[in-house]
Amino acid sequence: MSRRLIVEADGGSRGNPGPAGYGALVRDAETGRLLAERAESVGRATNNVAEYGGLVAGLQAALDLDPTAAVEVRMDSKLVVEQMSGRWKIKHPDMQKLAVQARDLARQLGSVRYTWVPRAQNGAADALANSAMDGKPVRRDVAAEPVVVEDDVQPTAAPAPVVATVTHLLRHGRTEHTPERRYSGSSDLPLSQLGRADAEAAARHLASRGIDVIVSSPLQRTRQTAEAAAAVLGVPVEVDADLRELDFGAWEGLTADEARQKSPLAFRRWSGATDVRPPGGESVADVSARVARARDRVLQRHAGKTVLVVSHVTPIKLLLAAGLGVGDEIVHRIFLEAASLSTVTWSSDGRASVRLVNDTSHLGA
């Protein structure tokens, strides 16, 4: 029976395209033992190209360990998994080249299959990718490292206790754009009079939630909502720029119908997609990358606490997607009212649970 290996791979880009890097590791499928780690910068590239880089590095590491092995590749990129499984076409030239490399490596192994996993289950590869983007490459072959006698006789350390961090996700109150559902995005609008009432109602509702800290988007409408909550809760407000709303570019201030009329082809491509940008704006994938960074900071800095995150429609939907362990495309299937409240609990063992979505009971009639 051939040896079974697991490859976990990921990649990321700070800007998409922007400074990019990949991370990959190989584990023994039977014991879970870490055998190899790889992390490397790929210069300026997209998220998808970086993810393919991680795949190639992981397959090469597995091949170096055992060319006869049966390999399962686990990635949180549905795109790469579907393309390498032969179900989706590969159109990007850079991705095509990397896919050819990956297939060549796969042919040299005993067998290779691809499995999509939620992002929360791919944390080790993601951490390696971030290390690469931080200028800290990794090349470690644990299987080749000598084992000293002490390694076998020392008692196993007790597992770290599981810590749960609760995040209450509050969308800002209403603005002048809200009644007509205009794209606000990067527009720095203040709350309307009704929006200030929304913020105050939300603050009163949250008074009994045991909130330790507030983390807010830097835009005026979220800062005002956060400050209303802070006045009632008596806790500090931190600002995280990665929690700002998707930049709608040329569609800022327009309704969906107006954007469709202004850019028919671009709007059709953008609707329902995660990797298409409005003219001069950001894609959902762009926002997802920075929201993931913000989430990691919150969970690192405030582990075990209850955090009020005051943000916008798209970032909150992406946090819910991460909590559910589903792809970013779910943003097109969730509706969030102004000043609505959602809740996700994150455990330090990588699990998460969504407890509440789009609650507006505190706003009354």
Short mmCIF file of C-alpha atoms in Angstrom, two decimals:
data_model
loop_
_atom_site.label_atom_id
_atom_site.label_comp_id
_atom_site.label_asym_id
_atom_site.label_seq_id
_atom_site.Cartn_x
_atom_site.Cartn_y
_atom_site.Cartn_z
CA MET A 1 0.00 0.00 0.00
CA SER A 2 1.50 3.37 -1.04
CA ARG A 3 2.24 6.08 1.48
CA ARG A 4 -0.48 8.74 1.85
CA LEU A 5 0.47 12.42 2.04
CA ILE A 6 -1.60 15.57 2.47
CA VAL A 7 -0.56 18.83 0.81
CA GLU A 8 -2.05 22.03 2.21
CA ALA A 9 -1.47 25.04 -0.06
CA ASP A 10 -2.47 28.68 -0.22
CA GLY A 11 -1.39 31.98 -1.70
CA GLY A 12 -2.23 35.63 -1.31
CA SER A 13 -1.69 39.06 -2.79
CA ARG A 14 -1.77 42.43 -1.08
CA GLY A 15 -3.45 44.41 -3.80
CA ASN A 16 -4.54 41.72 -6.31
CA PRO A 17 -2.34 42.23 -8.22
CA GLY A 18 0.21 43.29 -5.66
CA PRO A 19 3.07 41.88 -3.57
CA ALA A 20 2.25 38.17 -3.49
CA GLY A 21 3.47 34.97 -1.89
CA TYR A 22 2.53 31.35 -1.36
CA GLY A 23 2.63 28.83 1.44
CA ALA A 24 2.54 25.05 1.30
CA LEU A 25 3.13 22.17 3.66
CA VAL A 26 3.08 18.40 3.55
CA ARG A 27 1.71 16.13 6.28
CA ASP A 28 1.65 12.39 6.77
CA ALA A 29 -2.01 11.43 6.22
CA GLU A 30 -1.93 8.67 8.85
CA THR A 31 -0.30 10.55 11.74
CA GLY A 32 -0.81 14.20 10.78
CA ARG A 33 2.91 14.78 11.32
CA LEU A 34 4.33 17.83 9.55
CA LEU A 35 6.97 16.75 7.03
CA ALA A 36 7.81 19.86 4.98
CA GLU A 37 7.03 23.58 4.76
CA ARG A 38 7.49 26.03 1.90
CA ALA A 39 6.87 29.79 1.71
CA GLU A 40 8.15 32.08 -1.01
CA SER A 41 7.43 35.48 -2.54
CA VAL A 42 6.29 35.49 -6.18
CA GLY A 43 6.77 39.21 -6.73
CA ARG A 44 3.79 41.16 -7.99
CA ALA A 45 0.90 38.83 -8.88
CA THR A 46 -2.78 38.08 -8.31
CA ASN A 47 -4.21 35.93 -5.50
CA ASN A 48 -4.94 33.13 -7.97
CA VAL A 49 -1.43 33.05 -9.41
CA ALA A 50 0.00 32.95 -5.88
CA GLU A 51 -2.35 30.07 -4.99
CA TYR A 52 -1.11 28.13 -8.00
CA GLY A 53 2.45 28.83 -6.84
CA GLY A 54 1.59 27.23 -3.50
CA LEU A 55 0.13 24.21 -5.27
CA VAL A 56 3.28 23.70 -7.37
CA ALA A 57 5.54 24.08 -4.31
CA GLY A 58 3.45 21.63 -2.28
CA LEU A 59 3.44 18.99 -5.03
CA GLN A 60 7.20 19.37 -5.48
CA ALA A 61 7.73 18.91 -1.74
CA ALA A 62 5.56 15.78 -1.77
CA LEU A 63 7.47 14.43 -4.78
CA ASP A 64 10.78 15.04 -3.01
CA LEU A 65 9.50 13.04 -0.03
CA ASP A 66 8.05 10.04 -1.87
CA PRO A 67 7.38 9.79 -5.63
CA THR A 68 5.13 6.76 -5.04
CA ALA A 69 2.84 8.52 -2.57
CA ALA A 70 -0.91 8.98 -2.94
CA VAL A 71 -1.43 12.70 -2.39
CA GLU A 72 -4.50 14.66 -1.37
CA VAL A 73 -4.19 18.40 -2.05
CA ARG A 74 -6.32 20.59 0.20
CA MET A 75 -6.90 24.23 -0.76
CA ASP A 76 -9.49 26.88 0.11
CA SER A 77 -9.42 28.17 -3.48
CA LYS A 78 -12.43 26.62 -5.20
CA LEU A 79 -11.13 28.03 -8.47
CA VAL A 80 -7.83 26.12 -8.33
CA VAL A 81 -9.47 22.93 -7.06
CA GLU A 82 -12.10 22.94 -9.83
CA GLN A 83 -9.58 23.82 -12.54
CA MET A 84 -7.05 21.18 -11.49
CA SER A 85 -9.85 18.62 -11.21
CA GLY A 86 -10.66 19.34 -14.86
CA ARG A 87 -14.12 20.77 -14.27
CA TRP A 88 -13.32 24.43 -15.01
CA LYS A 89 -11.24 25.94 -17.80
CA ILE A 90 -8.07 27.90 -17.11
CA LYS A 91 -8.00 31.15 -19.05
CA HIS A 92 -5.26 33.25 -17.42
CA PRO A 93 -1.87 32.68 -19.20
CA ASP A 94 0.19 32.77 -15.98
CA MET A 95 -2.18 30.31 -14.33
CA GLN A 96 -2.04 28.04 -17.40
CA LYS A 97 1.77 27.82 -17.12
CA LEU A 98 1.62 26.98 -13.43
CA ALA A 99 -1.15 24.43 -14.02
CA VAL A 100 1.08 22.68 -16.57
CA GLN A 101 3.85 22.50 -13.94
CA ALA A 102 1.42 21.15 -11.35
CA ARG A 103 0.11 18.48 -13.72
CA ASP A 104 3.66 17.44 -14.65
CA LEU A 105 4.49 17.00 -10.95
CA ALA A 106 1.22 15.13 -10.35
CA ARG A 107 2.05 12.64 -13.12
CA GLN A 108 5.27 11.77 -11.29
CA LEU A 109 3.44 10.91 -8.07
CA GLY A 110 1.46 7.77 -7.29
CA SER A 111 -1.85 9.64 -7.46
CA VAL A 112 -3.17 13.14 -6.76
CA ARG A 113 -6.66 14.31 -5.89
CA TYR A 114 -7.91 17.75 -5.00
CA THR A 115 -10.19 18.74 -2.10
CA TRP A 116 -11.70 22.14 -1.33
CA VAL A 117 -11.61 23.07 2.37
CA PRO A 118 -12.99 26.16 4.16
CA ARG A 119 -10.47 28.92 4.76
CA ALA A 120 -10.62 28.30 8.51
CA GLN A 121 -9.19 24.81 7.90
CA ASN A 122 -6.30 26.08 5.81
CA GLY A 123 -4.76 28.34 8.42
CA ALA A 124 -1.28 26.79 8.43
CA ALA A 125 -0.77 27.31 4.70
CA ASP A 126 -2.27 30.81 4.93
CA ALA A 127 0.19 31.70 7.72
CA LEU A 128 3.08 30.54 5.53
CA ALA A 129 1.79 32.64 2.62
CA ASN A 130 1.63 35.69 4.87
CA SER A 131 5.16 34.98 6.08
CA ALA A 132 6.30 35.03 2.45
CA MET A 133 4.50 38.33 1.81
CA ASP A 134 6.18 39.73 4.94
CA GLY A 135 9.58 38.95 3.41
CA LYS A 136 10.19 35.82 5.49
CA PRO A 137 10.57 32.81 3.16
CA VAL A 138 10.41 29.32 4.65
CA ARG A 139 11.99 26.09 3.43
CA ARG A 140 11.89 23.43 6.06
CA ASP A 141 12.10 19.66 5.63
CA VAL A 142 11.05 18.34 9.00
CA ALA A 143 11.23 14.74 7.83
CA ALA A 144 14.97 15.15 7.19
CA GLU A 145 15.75 16.77 10.56
CA PRO A 146 17.59 14.52 13.04
CA VAL A 147 15.60 13.19 15.97
CA VAL A 148 17.46 13.34 19.28
CA VAL A 149 16.83 10.96 22.14
CA GLU A 150 15.20 13.69 24.21
CA ASP A 151 12.50 14.08 21.54
CA ASP A 152 11.33 10.55 22.24
CA VAL A 153 11.40 10.61 26.04
CA GLN A 154 10.09 14.08 26.90
CA PRO A 155 6.41 14.10 27.87
CA THR A 156 4.01 15.59 25.35
CA ALA A 157 3.00 19.11 26.26
CA ALA A 158 -0.61 19.59 27.27
CA PRO A 159 -2.70 20.98 24.42
CA ALA A 160 -3.35 24.69 24.54
CA PRO A 161 -6.80 25.53 25.92
CA VAL A 162 -9.43 26.44 23.34
CA VAL A 163 -10.29 30.13 23.47
CA ALA A 164 -13.52 31.53 22.01
CA THR A 165 -13.73 35.10 20.70
CA VAL A 166 -17.18 36.57 20.07
CA THR A 167 -17.61 39.18 17.34
CA HIS A 168 -20.83 41.16 17.10
CA LEU A 169 -20.96 42.60 13.58
CA LEU A 170 -22.85 45.87 13.38
CA ARG A 171 -23.58 47.56 10.07
CA HIS A 172 -23.56 51.37 10.32
CA GLY A 173 -26.80 53.34 10.54
CA ARG A 174 -28.60 54.95 7.64
CA THR A 175 -27.14 57.68 5.43
CA GLU A 176 -28.65 59.82 2.67
CA HIS A 177 -27.83 56.99 0.23
CA THR A 178 -29.65 54.28 2.18
CA PRO A 179 -33.29 54.94 1.17
CA GLU A 180 -32.47 54.62 -2.55
CA ARG A 181 -29.89 51.85 -1.98
CA ARG A 182 -27.11 53.80 -3.66
CA TYR A 183 -23.57 52.46 -3.67
CA SER A 184 -21.68 54.35 -0.97
CA GLY A 185 -18.45 52.37 -0.99
CA SER A 186 -15.50 54.66 -0.36
CA SER A 187 -17.71 57.79 -0.21
CA ASP A 188 -17.25 59.24 3.27
CA LEU A 189 -20.88 59.98 4.14
CA PRO A 190 -22.09 60.93 7.62
CA LEU A 191 -25.09 59.33 9.26
CA SER A 192 -28.44 60.91 8.54
CA GLN A 193 -30.72 61.93 11.40
CA LEU A 194 -32.40 58.54 11.15
CA GLY A 195 -28.98 56.91 11.05
CA ARG A 196 -27.98 58.58 14.31
CA ALA A 197 -31.16 57.20 15.88
CA ASP A 198 -30.23 53.77 14.49
CA ALA A 199 -26.80 53.98 16.10
CA GLU A 200 -28.21 54.99 19.47
CA ALA A 201 -30.77 52.17 19.38
CA ALA A 202 -28.07 49.65 18.54
CA ALA A 203 -25.88 50.98 21.36
CA ARG A 204 -28.66 50.51 23.92
CA HIS A 205 -29.35 47.02 22.62
CA LEU A 206 -25.67 46.06 23.00
CA ALA A 207 -25.34 47.35 26.56
CA SER A 208 -25.81 43.90 28.11
CA ARG A 209 -23.54 41.97 25.71
CA GLY A 210 -20.34 42.31 27.77
CA ILE A 211 -18.44 44.01 24.97
CA ASP A 212 -14.75 44.64 25.73
CA VAL A 213 -13.68 46.70 22.73
CA ILE A 214 -15.02 48.21 19.50
CA VAL A 215 -13.19 47.89 16.17
CA SER A 216 -14.45 50.19 13.43
CA SER A 217 -13.98 50.98 9.77
CA PRO A 218 -12.40 54.44 9.34
CA LEU A 219 -15.28 55.89 7.29
CA GLN A 220 -17.42 58.59 8.90
CA ARG A 221 -20.68 56.62 8.99
CA THR A 222 -19.06 53.72 10.81
CA ARG A 223 -17.04 55.93 13.15
CA GLN A 224 -20.21 57.76 14.19
CA THR A 225 -22.00 54.46 14.78
CA ALA A 226 -19.04 53.14 16.80
CA GLU A 227 -18.80 56.33 18.86
CA ALA A 228 -22.49 56.11 19.74
CA ALA A 229 -21.90 52.57 21.01
CA ALA A 230 -18.74 53.57 22.89
CA ALA A 231 -20.62 56.36 24.69
CA VAL A 232 -23.08 53.80 26.07
CA LEU A 233 -20.70 50.88 26.60
CA GLY A 234 -17.74 52.83 27.97
CA VAL A 235 -15.17 50.88 25.94
CA PRO A 236 -12.41 52.05 23.57
CA VAL A 237 -12.74 52.29 19.79
CA GLU A 238 -9.99 50.99 17.52
CA VAL A 239 -9.92 51.81 13.80
CA ASP A 240 -8.94 49.23 11.18
CA ALA A 241 -8.72 50.52 7.60
CA ASP A 242 -9.16 47.00 6.20
CA LEU A 243 -12.78 47.02 7.40
CA ARG A 244 -13.82 49.78 4.97
CA GLU A 245 -16.48 49.12 2.34
CA LEU A 246 -15.83 47.89 -1.21
CA ASP A 247 -14.79 50.78 -3.46
CA PHE A 248 -17.37 50.98 -6.26
CA GLY A 249 -15.19 53.24 -8.41
CA ALA A 250 -17.20 54.87 -11.19
CA TRP A 251 -20.43 53.55 -9.66
CA GLU A 252 -20.08 55.43 -6.37
CA GLY A 253 -23.36 57.16 -5.54
CA LEU A 254 -25.34 55.26 -8.19
CA THR A 255 -28.17 52.78 -7.78
CA ALA A 256 -27.80 49.33 -9.31
CA ASP A 257 -30.04 50.34 -12.22
CA GLU A 258 -27.99 53.47 -12.87
CA ALA A 259 -24.73 51.48 -12.75
CA ARG A 260 -26.19 48.94 -15.18
CA GLN A 261 -27.16 51.72 -17.59
CA LYS A 262 -23.75 53.41 -17.28
CA SER A 263 -21.64 50.24 -17.72
CA PRO A 264 -23.85 47.43 -19.09
CA LEU A 265 -21.09 44.92 -19.87
CA ALA A 266 -19.02 45.64 -16.75
CA PHE A 267 -22.11 45.45 -14.54
CA ARG A 268 -23.15 42.10 -16.03
CA ARG A 269 -19.67 40.66 -15.46
CA TRP A 270 -19.47 42.05 -11.95
CA SER A 271 -22.91 40.86 -10.79
CA GLY A 272 -22.55 37.48 -9.15
CA ALA A 273 -18.75 37.41 -9.54
CA THR A 274 -16.10 37.77 -6.86
CA ASP A 275 -13.02 38.55 -8.99
CA VAL A 276 -14.41 41.32 -11.24
CA ARG A 277 -13.95 44.99 -10.37
CA PRO A 278 -16.30 47.89 -11.10
CA PRO A 279 -14.53 50.45 -13.32
CA GLY A 280 -11.88 52.01 -11.09
CA GLY A 281 -13.03 50.05 -8.03
CA GLU A 282 -12.41 46.84 -6.07
CA SER A 283 -13.61 43.28 -6.51
CA VAL A 284 -15.14 41.20 -3.74
CA ALA A 285 -11.90 39.19 -3.76
CA ASP A 286 -9.90 42.38 -3.10
CA VAL A 287 -12.09 43.17 -0.10
CA SER A 288 -11.97 39.56 1.09
CA ALA A 289 -8.18 39.64 1.30
CA ARG A 290 -8.10 42.73 3.51
CA VAL A 291 -11.07 41.65 5.64
CA ALA A 292 -9.24 38.38 6.34
CA ARG A 293 -6.28 40.43 7.57
CA ALA A 294 -8.57 42.50 9.80
CA ARG A 295 -10.20 39.36 11.18
CA ASP A 296 -6.81 37.86 12.01
CA ARG A 297 -5.79 41.03 13.84
CA VAL A 298 -8.99 41.07 15.88
CA LEU A 299 -8.59 37.41 16.87
CA GLN A 300 -4.93 37.88 17.77
CA ARG A 301 -5.27 41.13 19.72
CA HIS A 302 -8.55 40.34 21.46
CA ALA A 303 -8.50 36.57 21.85
CA GLY A 304 -11.11 35.38 24.33
CA LYS A 305 -12.93 38.73 24.40
CA THR A 306 -16.23 40.03 23.07
CA VAL A 307 -15.64 42.48 20.22
CA LEU A 308 -18.06 44.82 18.47
CA VAL A 309 -17.02 45.18 14.84
CA VAL A 310 -18.66 48.19 13.16
CA SER A 311 -18.39 47.94 9.40
CA HIS A 312 -20.27 47.82 6.10
CA VAL A 313 -22.33 45.42 4.03
CA THR A 314 -19.55 43.69 2.08
CA PRO A 315 -17.02 43.21 4.92
CA ILE A 316 -19.73 41.87 7.25
CA LYS A 317 -20.96 39.44 4.60
CA LEU A 318 -17.38 38.24 4.11
CA LEU A 319 -16.95 37.70 7.84
CA LEU A 320 -20.16 35.67 7.84
CA ALA A 321 -18.86 33.65 4.87
CA ALA A 322 -15.66 32.89 6.79
CA GLY A 323 -17.70 31.91 9.85
CA LEU A 324 -19.82 29.56 7.76
CA GLY A 325 -16.78 28.14 5.98
CA VAL A 326 -18.19 28.89 2.53
CA GLY A 327 -16.91 30.77 -0.50
CA ASP A 328 -17.04 34.53 -0.95
CA GLU A 329 -19.76 34.17 -3.61
CA ILE A 330 -22.26 33.98 -0.75
CA VAL A 331 -22.07 37.80 -0.53
CA HIS A 332 -24.55 37.87 -3.41
CA ARG A 333 -27.04 35.81 -1.38
CA ILE A 334 -27.14 37.71 1.93
CA PHE A 335 -29.08 40.89 2.67
CA LEU A 336 -28.14 43.17 5.56
CA GLU A 337 -30.21 46.11 6.76
CA ALA A 338 -28.70 49.34 8.01
CA ALA A 339 -27.79 49.03 11.72
CA SER A 340 -28.40 45.28 11.61
CA LEU A 341 -26.54 42.98 13.98
CA SER A 342 -24.91 39.63 13.20
CA THR A 343 -22.75 37.44 15.45
CA VAL A 344 -19.92 34.98 14.83
CA THR A 345 -17.97 33.07 17.48
CA TRP A 346 -14.43 32.03 16.58
CA SER A 347 -12.56 29.27 18.43
CA SER A 348 -8.77 29.12 18.61
CA ASP A 349 -8.90 25.53 17.31
CA GLY A 350 -10.06 26.86 13.92
CA ARG A 351 -13.79 26.29 14.32
CA ALA A 352 -16.37 29.06 13.99
CA SER A 353 -20.12 29.32 14.38
CA VAL A 354 -22.56 31.93 13.09
CA ARG A 355 -25.07 32.72 15.83
CA LEU A 356 -27.08 35.60 14.34
CA VAL A 357 -27.63 37.28 10.94
CA ASN A 358 -29.32 40.61 10.09
CA ASP A 359 -31.08 41.15 13.43
CA THR A 360 -32.98 44.48 13.45
CA SER A 361 -35.24 43.87 16.44
CA HIS A 362 -33.60 46.75 18.29
CA LEU A 363 -34.74 49.25 15.65
CA GLY A 364 -38.48 48.86 16.39
CA ALA A 365 -41.13 49.56 13.80
#
